[in-house]
Amino acid sequence: MMRSNTAEIVDVATGQTRPDLLHTFSAMATTVEVHVCTPTTTMHDQIAEVEKVFHSVEAACTRFKTDSPLMRANASPDEWHVVPGECLEAVAAAAKAHQMTRGLFDPRVLTSLLHSGYDETLAFRDDDVVRRSSPASVAYLRSPWLPEIDVERSAIRLGKLPVDLGGIGKSYAVMRATPALALSGTGFLINAGGDCYAQGSGPTGDGWLIGVEDPTGGESPLAVLRISDAGCATSSTRLRRWKVDGRDTHHLIDPRTGQAGDRGLTAVTVVAEDTVTAETWTKALFLSGASEIATFADLHDLAALWVDVEGQVGLSDAMLPYVDWRP
């Protein structure tokens, strides 16, 4: 489903109103929102290119279609496979994230997700999603992930275990789509289910406002961030959670245990130079746990906001300049 409309925005700098473009479409099991300030006459072609990017990344990197390029590579991960550029670049981005976080970000959690019943697209917006565990074995990851990437041949060799690119796919699609909007207007925001990139000074001339969702489902945001020329991402247990064999579980797998991460946090938001970097660190911070996240964030100078299981909100020092509002 696609929808475009205009909104009359008052520009703080000039006091004049202008028609901004608001466009939405569905891809990668989420709603993608695009907001363009003062759109140009060629903007519709650029919006079409954004949609093309998202659908191409989804087709190349989905694990829910057995004939996708990723799943063909997963079928024999220790062999070379020629794949589309989107798949190769997403694997390269995941490998960089793995190295950057010293293994806390690890896409080799596919067998764990399958074991916990997440073997197909699930209707997470339903109140109760119940699954049975599958016989798939759980991977306990002791060694670094070292995929081989041949850019000239557009070929990859994943290693001994199959991978899931869901932890980086949307943020990679956002990053790959941003160049298409470079000349679309005076600024833009792409939001793919919470993975965002904001460029320019925003609708009111002083940055883009990003609400941090309450992971308990409350209607009011926990905070509002103001960002410009930056990426923002959130990892949360609010939506992608279900019951398997009578116990609660979620999609944020700890590669050290092969089980859903359970160290006292429910959501982590990070602002970084791009969406992939932000997404990478949300996963690593979530898995670091409630008792260590503040130290971890400060050690890496990360702009982070987190929520623990008691509903308490924490902020790193580097996040403070981005906070526009807190209750």
CSV table of C-alpha atoms in Angstrom, one decimal:
chain,number,residue,atom,x,y,z
A,1,MET,CA,0.0,0.0,0.0
A,2,MET,CA,1.3,3.5,-1.0
A,3,ARG,CA,0.1,6.8,0.1
A,4,SER,CA,1.3,10.4,-0.6
A,5,ASN,CA,0.0,13.7,0.6
A,6,THR,CA,1.2,17.2,1.3
A,7,ALA,CA,1.2,19.0,4.6
A,8,GLU,CA,1.3,22.8,5.1
A,9,ILE,CA,4.4,23.5,7.3
A,10,VAL,CA,5.3,26.8,8.8
A,11,ASP,CA,9.0,27.5,8.2
A,12,VAL,CA,10.4,29.1,11.4
A,13,ALA,CA,13.2,30.9,9.5
A,14,THR,CA,10.9,32.7,7.0
A,15,GLY,CA,7.4,32.6,8.6
A,16,GLN,CA,6.0,31.3,5.4
A,17,THR,CA,4.1,28.1,4.8
A,18,ARG,CA,5.3,25.5,2.4
A,19,PRO,CA,3.9,22.1,1.1
A,20,ASP,CA,6.0,19.2,2.4
A,21,LEU,CA,5.5,15.7,1.0
A,22,LEU,CA,4.5,12.9,3.3
A,23,HIS,CA,4.8,9.4,1.6
A,24,THR,CA,4.3,5.9,3.1
A,25,PHE,CA,4.7,2.4,1.6
A,26,SER,CA,5.0,-1.1,2.9
A,27,ALA,CA,8.2,-3.1,2.8
A,28,MET,CA,10.3,-5.4,5.0
A,29,ALA,CA,7.2,-6.2,7.2
A,30,THR,CA,6.9,-2.6,8.3
A,31,THR,CA,5.6,0.8,7.1
A,32,VAL,CA,8.2,3.1,5.7
A,33,GLU,CA,7.6,6.8,6.0
A,34,VAL,CA,9.3,9.5,3.9
A,35,HIS,CA,9.0,13.2,4.7
A,36,VAL,CA,10.5,15.6,2.3
A,37,CYS,CA,10.8,19.3,3.1
A,38,THR,CA,10.1,21.8,0.2
A,39,PRO,CA,10.1,19.0,-2.4
A,40,THR,CA,11.5,19.6,-5.9
A,41,THR,CA,9.7,18.9,-9.2
A,42,THR,CA,11.7,15.6,-9.6
A,43,MET,CA,10.9,14.4,-6.2
A,44,HIS,CA,8.4,11.7,-7.3
A,45,ASP,CA,11.1,9.9,-9.3
A,46,GLN,CA,13.4,10.0,-6.2
A,47,ILE,CA,10.6,8.6,-4.0
A,48,ALA,CA,10.1,5.8,-6.5
A,49,GLU,CA,13.9,5.0,-6.3
A,50,VAL,CA,13.6,4.8,-2.5
A,51,GLU,CA,10.8,2.3,-2.8
A,52,LYS,CA,12.9,0.3,-5.3
A,53,VAL,CA,15.8,0.2,-2.9
A,54,PHE,CA,13.7,-1.2,-0.1
A,55,HIS,CA,12.1,-3.8,-2.2
A,56,SER,CA,15.4,-4.9,-3.7
A,57,VAL,CA,17.0,-5.2,-0.3
A,58,GLU,CA,14.1,-7.2,0.9
A,59,ALA,CA,14.1,-9.6,-2.1
A,60,ALA,CA,17.9,-10.1,-1.7
A,61,CYS,CA,18.1,-10.5,2.1
A,62,THR,CA,14.9,-12.0,3.3
A,63,ARG,CA,15.1,-15.3,5.2
A,64,PHE,CA,11.4,-16.0,4.7
A,65,LYS,CA,11.7,-17.1,1.1
A,66,THR,CA,13.8,-20.2,0.5
A,67,ASP,CA,14.8,-19.1,-3.0
A,68,SER,CA,16.1,-15.6,-2.0
A,69,PRO,CA,19.8,-15.0,-2.6
A,70,LEU,CA,20.5,-15.0,1.1
A,71,MET,CA,18.8,-18.3,1.7
A,72,ARG,CA,20.5,-19.9,-1.3
A,73,ALA,CA,23.8,-18.9,0.3
A,74,ASN,CA,22.6,-20.2,3.7
A,75,ALA,CA,21.8,-23.6,2.2
A,76,SER,CA,25.5,-24.3,1.8
A,77,PRO,CA,27.2,-21.4,3.8
A,78,ASP,CA,30.7,-22.9,3.5
A,79,GLU,CA,30.6,-22.6,-0.3
A,80,TRP,CA,30.9,-19.5,-2.6
A,81,HIS,CA,27.7,-17.9,-3.9
A,82,VAL,CA,27.2,-15.1,-6.4
A,83,VAL,CA,24.6,-12.7,-4.9
A,84,PRO,CA,23.1,-9.3,-5.8
A,85,GLY,CA,25.0,-6.2,-4.6
A,86,GLU,CA,22.3,-5.6,-1.9
A,87,CYS,CA,23.0,-9.0,-0.3
A,88,LEU,CA,26.8,-8.6,-0.5
A,89,GLU,CA,26.7,-5.1,1.0
A,90,ALA,CA,24.4,-6.2,3.8
A,91,VAL,CA,26.7,-9.1,4.7
A,92,ALA,CA,29.6,-6.8,4.6
A,93,ALA,CA,27.8,-4.3,6.9
A,94,ALA,CA,26.9,-7.2,9.3
A,95,ALA,CA,30.6,-8.3,9.3
A,96,LYS,CA,31.7,-4.8,10.2
A,97,ALA,CA,29.1,-4.6,13.0
A,98,HIS,CA,30.3,-8.0,14.3
A,99,GLN,CA,33.9,-6.7,14.5
A,100,MET,CA,32.9,-3.3,15.9
A,101,THR,CA,31.0,-4.9,18.8
A,102,ARG,CA,33.5,-7.7,19.4
A,103,GLY,CA,30.9,-10.3,18.6
A,104,LEU,CA,27.9,-9.0,20.5
A,105,PHE,CA,26.3,-8.3,17.1
A,106,ASP,CA,26.3,-11.7,15.4
A,107,PRO,CA,23.9,-12.7,12.5
A,108,ARG,CA,24.7,-16.4,13.1
A,109,VAL,CA,21.6,-16.7,15.3
A,110,LEU,CA,19.3,-18.1,12.6
A,111,THR,CA,19.2,-21.6,14.1
A,112,SER,CA,18.2,-20.1,17.4
A,113,LEU,CA,15.4,-18.1,15.9
A,114,LEU,CA,14.2,-21.2,14.0
A,115,HIS,CA,14.4,-23.3,17.2
A,116,SER,CA,12.2,-20.9,19.0
A,117,GLY,CA,9.5,-21.0,16.3
A,118,TYR,CA,10.4,-17.9,14.4
A,119,ASP,CA,10.5,-19.7,11.1
A,120,GLU,CA,8.0,-17.6,9.2
A,121,THR,CA,6.6,-14.1,9.3
A,122,LEU,CA,4.5,-13.8,12.4
A,123,ALA,CA,1.5,-11.6,13.2
A,124,PHE,CA,3.2,-9.8,16.0
A,125,ARG,CA,0.5,-7.2,16.3
A,126,ASP,CA,-1.8,-9.8,17.5
A,127,ASP,CA,-2.0,-10.0,21.3
A,128,ASP,CA,-0.9,-13.6,21.6
A,129,VAL,CA,1.5,-15.3,19.2
A,130,VAL,CA,2.1,-18.9,20.3
A,131,ARG,CA,4.7,-21.2,18.7
A,132,ARG,CA,6.2,-24.6,19.3
A,133,SER,CA,10.0,-25.1,19.3
A,134,SER,CA,11.4,-26.7,16.2
A,135,PRO,CA,14.0,-29.5,16.1
A,136,ALA,CA,16.6,-26.9,14.7
A,137,SER,CA,19.7,-27.0,16.8
A,138,VAL,CA,20.8,-23.9,18.7
A,139,ALA,CA,24.2,-22.5,17.8
A,140,TYR,CA,26.6,-21.6,20.6
A,141,LEU,CA,29.0,-19.2,19.1
A,142,ARG,CA,32.6,-19.4,20.4
A,143,SER,CA,34.6,-18.1,17.4
A,144,PRO,CA,34.5,-14.9,15.5
A,145,TRP,CA,32.4,-14.7,12.4
A,146,LEU,CA,34.7,-14.3,9.4
A,147,PRO,CA,32.7,-14.3,6.1
A,148,GLU,CA,34.6,-14.0,2.9
A,149,ILE,CA,33.5,-11.3,0.4
A,150,ASP,CA,34.6,-11.0,-3.2
A,151,VAL,CA,33.4,-7.7,-4.4
A,152,GLU,CA,34.7,-8.2,-8.0
A,153,ARG,CA,32.6,-11.4,-8.4
A,154,SER,CA,29.8,-10.1,-6.1
A,155,ALA,CA,30.3,-13.4,-4.3
A,156,ILE,CA,30.1,-14.4,-0.6
A,157,ARG,CA,31.1,-17.4,1.6
A,158,LEU,CA,29.3,-17.2,4.9
A,159,GLY,CA,31.2,-19.8,6.9
A,160,LYS,CA,30.0,-22.8,8.7
A,161,LEU,CA,26.6,-21.4,9.9
A,162,PRO,CA,23.7,-19.7,8.1
A,163,VAL,CA,22.9,-16.1,9.0
A,164,ASP,CA,19.9,-13.9,9.6
A,165,LEU,CA,20.2,-10.3,8.3
A,166,GLY,CA,17.0,-9.1,10.0
A,167,GLY,CA,19.0,-7.4,12.7
A,168,ILE,CA,20.5,-5.0,10.1
A,169,GLY,CA,18.3,-5.2,7.0
A,170,LYS,CA,16.0,-2.2,7.5
A,171,SER,CA,18.8,0.0,8.7
A,172,TYR,CA,20.9,-1.0,5.7
A,173,ALA,CA,17.9,-0.3,3.4
A,174,VAL,CA,17.5,3.2,5.0
A,175,MET,CA,21.2,3.9,4.5
A,176,ARG,CA,21.2,2.7,0.9
A,177,ALA,CA,18.1,4.8,0.1
A,178,THR,CA,19.3,8.1,1.5
A,179,PRO,CA,21.4,9.1,-1.6
A,180,ALA,CA,18.3,8.9,-3.7
A,181,LEU,CA,16.8,11.8,-1.7
A,182,ALA,CA,19.8,14.0,-1.8
A,183,LEU,CA,18.2,16.5,-4.3
A,184,SER,CA,14.6,15.8,-3.4
A,185,GLY,CA,14.2,19.0,-1.3
A,186,THR,CA,15.7,21.0,1.5
A,187,GLY,CA,15.8,18.0,3.9
A,188,PHE,CA,14.2,14.6,4.5
A,189,LEU,CA,13.4,11.9,7.0
A,190,ILE,CA,13.2,8.2,6.3
A,191,ASN,CA,11.6,6.1,9.0
A,192,ALA,CA,11.4,2.3,8.6
A,193,GLY,CA,9.7,1.0,11.7
A,194,GLY,CA,11.9,3.0,14.0
A,195,ASP,CA,15.1,2.9,12.0
A,196,CYS,CA,15.5,6.5,10.9
A,197,TYR,CA,17.8,8.9,9.0
A,198,ALA,CA,17.2,12.6,9.2
A,199,GLN,CA,18.9,15.1,6.9
A,200,GLY,CA,18.7,18.9,7.0
A,201,SER,CA,17.1,21.2,9.5
A,202,GLY,CA,13.6,19.6,9.4
A,203,PRO,CA,10.1,21.0,9.0
A,204,THR,CA,10.6,23.9,11.5
A,205,GLY,CA,14.2,24.7,10.8
A,206,ASP,CA,15.8,23.4,13.9
A,207,GLY,CA,16.1,19.7,13.5
A,208,TRP,CA,13.8,16.6,13.2
A,209,LEU,CA,11.9,15.5,16.3
A,210,ILE,CA,11.9,11.8,16.9
A,211,GLY,CA,9.7,10.3,19.6
A,212,VAL,CA,11.1,7.4,21.7
A,213,GLU,CA,8.4,4.8,22.0
A,214,ASP,CA,7.3,3.4,25.4
A,215,PRO,CA,8.2,-0.3,25.2
A,216,THR,CA,5.3,-1.1,27.6
A,217,GLY,CA,2.8,0.2,25.0
A,218,GLY,CA,2.0,3.6,26.6
A,219,GLU,CA,0.6,6.2,24.2
A,220,SER,CA,3.1,8.9,25.2
A,221,PRO,CA,6.7,8.8,24.2
A,222,LEU,CA,9.4,8.4,26.9
A,223,ALA,CA,11.4,11.2,25.4
A,224,VAL,CA,11.6,13.3,22.2
A,225,LEU,CA,15.0,13.6,20.4
A,226,ARG,CA,16.0,16.4,18.1
A,227,ILE,CA,18.5,15.3,15.4
A,228,SER,CA,19.9,16.4,12.1
A,229,ASP,CA,22.2,14.7,9.6
A,230,ALA,CA,22.2,11.6,11.8
A,231,GLY,CA,20.7,8.1,12.1
A,232,CYS,CA,18.6,6.8,15.0
A,233,ALA,CA,17.5,3.3,15.8
A,234,THR,CA,15.8,1.4,18.5
A,235,SER,CA,15.9,-2.3,19.6
A,236,SER,CA,13.0,-3.3,21.7
A,237,THR,CA,11.2,-6.4,22.9
A,238,ARG,CA,7.8,-4.7,22.6
A,239,LEU,CA,6.7,-6.0,19.2
A,240,ARG,CA,8.6,-9.0,18.1
A,241,ARG,CA,7.9,-11.3,21.1
A,242,TRP,CA,5.9,-14.5,21.4
A,243,LYS,CA,5.4,-17.6,23.5
A,244,VAL,CA,7.2,-20.8,22.7
A,245,ASP,CA,6.5,-24.0,24.6
A,246,GLY,CA,4.8,-21.9,27.3
A,247,ARG,CA,7.5,-19.4,27.9
A,248,ASP,CA,8.0,-15.8,26.7
A,249,THR,CA,10.7,-15.1,24.2
A,250,HIS,CA,11.8,-12.4,21.7
A,251,HIS,CA,14.0,-11.9,18.6
A,252,LEU,CA,17.0,-10.3,20.3
A,253,ILE,CA,19.2,-13.4,20.6
A,254,ASP,CA,22.4,-13.4,22.7
A,255,PRO,CA,25.0,-15.1,20.6
A,256,ARG,CA,26.9,-16.2,23.7
A,257,THR,CA,24.0,-18.4,24.8
A,258,GLY,CA,21.8,-18.9,21.8
A,259,GLN,CA,18.8,-17.7,23.8
A,260,ALA,CA,16.8,-14.5,23.9
A,261,GLY,CA,18.7,-11.8,25.7
A,262,ASP,CA,17.4,-11.4,29.3
A,263,ARG,CA,19.6,-9.0,31.2
A,264,GLY,CA,17.1,-6.5,32.5
A,265,LEU,CA,16.4,-4.2,29.5
A,266,THR,CA,13.4,-3.8,27.3
A,267,ALA,CA,14.5,-1.1,24.8
A,268,VAL,CA,17.6,0.7,23.7
A,269,THR,CA,17.8,3.8,21.4
A,270,VAL,CA,21.0,5.1,19.8
A,271,VAL,CA,21.8,8.2,17.7
A,272,ALA,CA,24.8,7.8,15.4
A,273,GLU,CA,26.3,9.1,12.2
A,274,ASP,CA,24.2,6.6,10.1
A,275,THR,CA,21.3,4.2,10.7
A,276,VAL,CA,23.4,1.0,10.4
A,277,THR,CA,25.8,2.2,13.1
A,278,ALA,CA,22.9,3.2,15.3
A,279,GLU,CA,21.2,-0.2,14.8
A,280,THR,CA,24.4,-2.1,15.5
A,281,TRP,CA,25.0,-0.5,18.8
A,282,THR,CA,21.4,-0.9,20.0
A,283,LYS,CA,21.8,-4.6,19.7
A,284,ALA,CA,25.2,-4.6,21.5
A,285,LEU,CA,24.0,-2.3,24.3
A,286,PHE,CA,20.8,-4.4,24.8
A,287,LEU,CA,22.9,-7.5,25.3
A,288,SER,CA,25.3,-5.8,27.6
A,289,GLY,CA,22.5,-5.7,30.2
A,290,ALA,CA,21.0,-3.2,32.6
A,291,SER,CA,23.9,-3.3,35.1
A,292,GLU,CA,26.6,-2.6,32.5
A,293,ILE,CA,24.9,-0.5,29.8
A,294,ALA,CA,25.8,2.9,31.2
A,295,THR,CA,29.5,2.0,31.4
A,296,PHE,CA,29.4,0.3,28.0
A,297,ALA,CA,27.8,3.4,26.4
A,298,ASP,CA,30.3,5.8,28.0
A,299,LEU,CA,33.2,3.6,27.1
A,300,HIS,CA,32.3,3.8,23.4
A,301,ASP,CA,31.0,7.4,23.6
A,302,LEU,CA,27.5,6.3,22.4
A,303,ALA,CA,24.5,8.5,22.4
A,304,ALA,CA,22.1,6.0,24.0
A,305,LEU,CA,18.8,6.0,25.9
A,306,TRP,CA,17.5,2.8,27.5
A,307,VAL,CA,14.6,1.4,29.5
A,308,ASP,CA,14.9,-1.4,32.1
A,309,VAL,CA,12.3,-4.0,33.1
A,310,GLU,CA,11.1,-1.7,35.9
A,311,GLY,CA,10.4,1.1,33.4
A,312,GLN,CA,13.3,3.3,34.5
A,313,VAL,CA,14.9,5.4,31.7
A,314,GLY,CA,18.6,5.9,31.5
A,315,LEU,CA,20.7,8.2,29.4
A,316,SER,CA,24.3,8.3,28.4
A,317,ASP,CA,26.2,11.7,28.6
A,318,ALA,CA,26.5,11.7,24.8
A,319,MET,CA,22.7,11.5,24.4
A,320,LEU,CA,21.9,14.6,26.5
A,321,PRO,CA,22.5,17.1,23.6
A,322,TYR,CA,19.8,15.3,21.5
A,323,VAL,CA,17.1,15.3,24.2
A,324,ASP,CA,14.5,17.9,23.4
A,325,TRP,CA,11.9,16.8,25.9
A,326,ARG,CA,11.5,14.4,28.8
A,327,PRO,CA,8.6,14.0,31.2
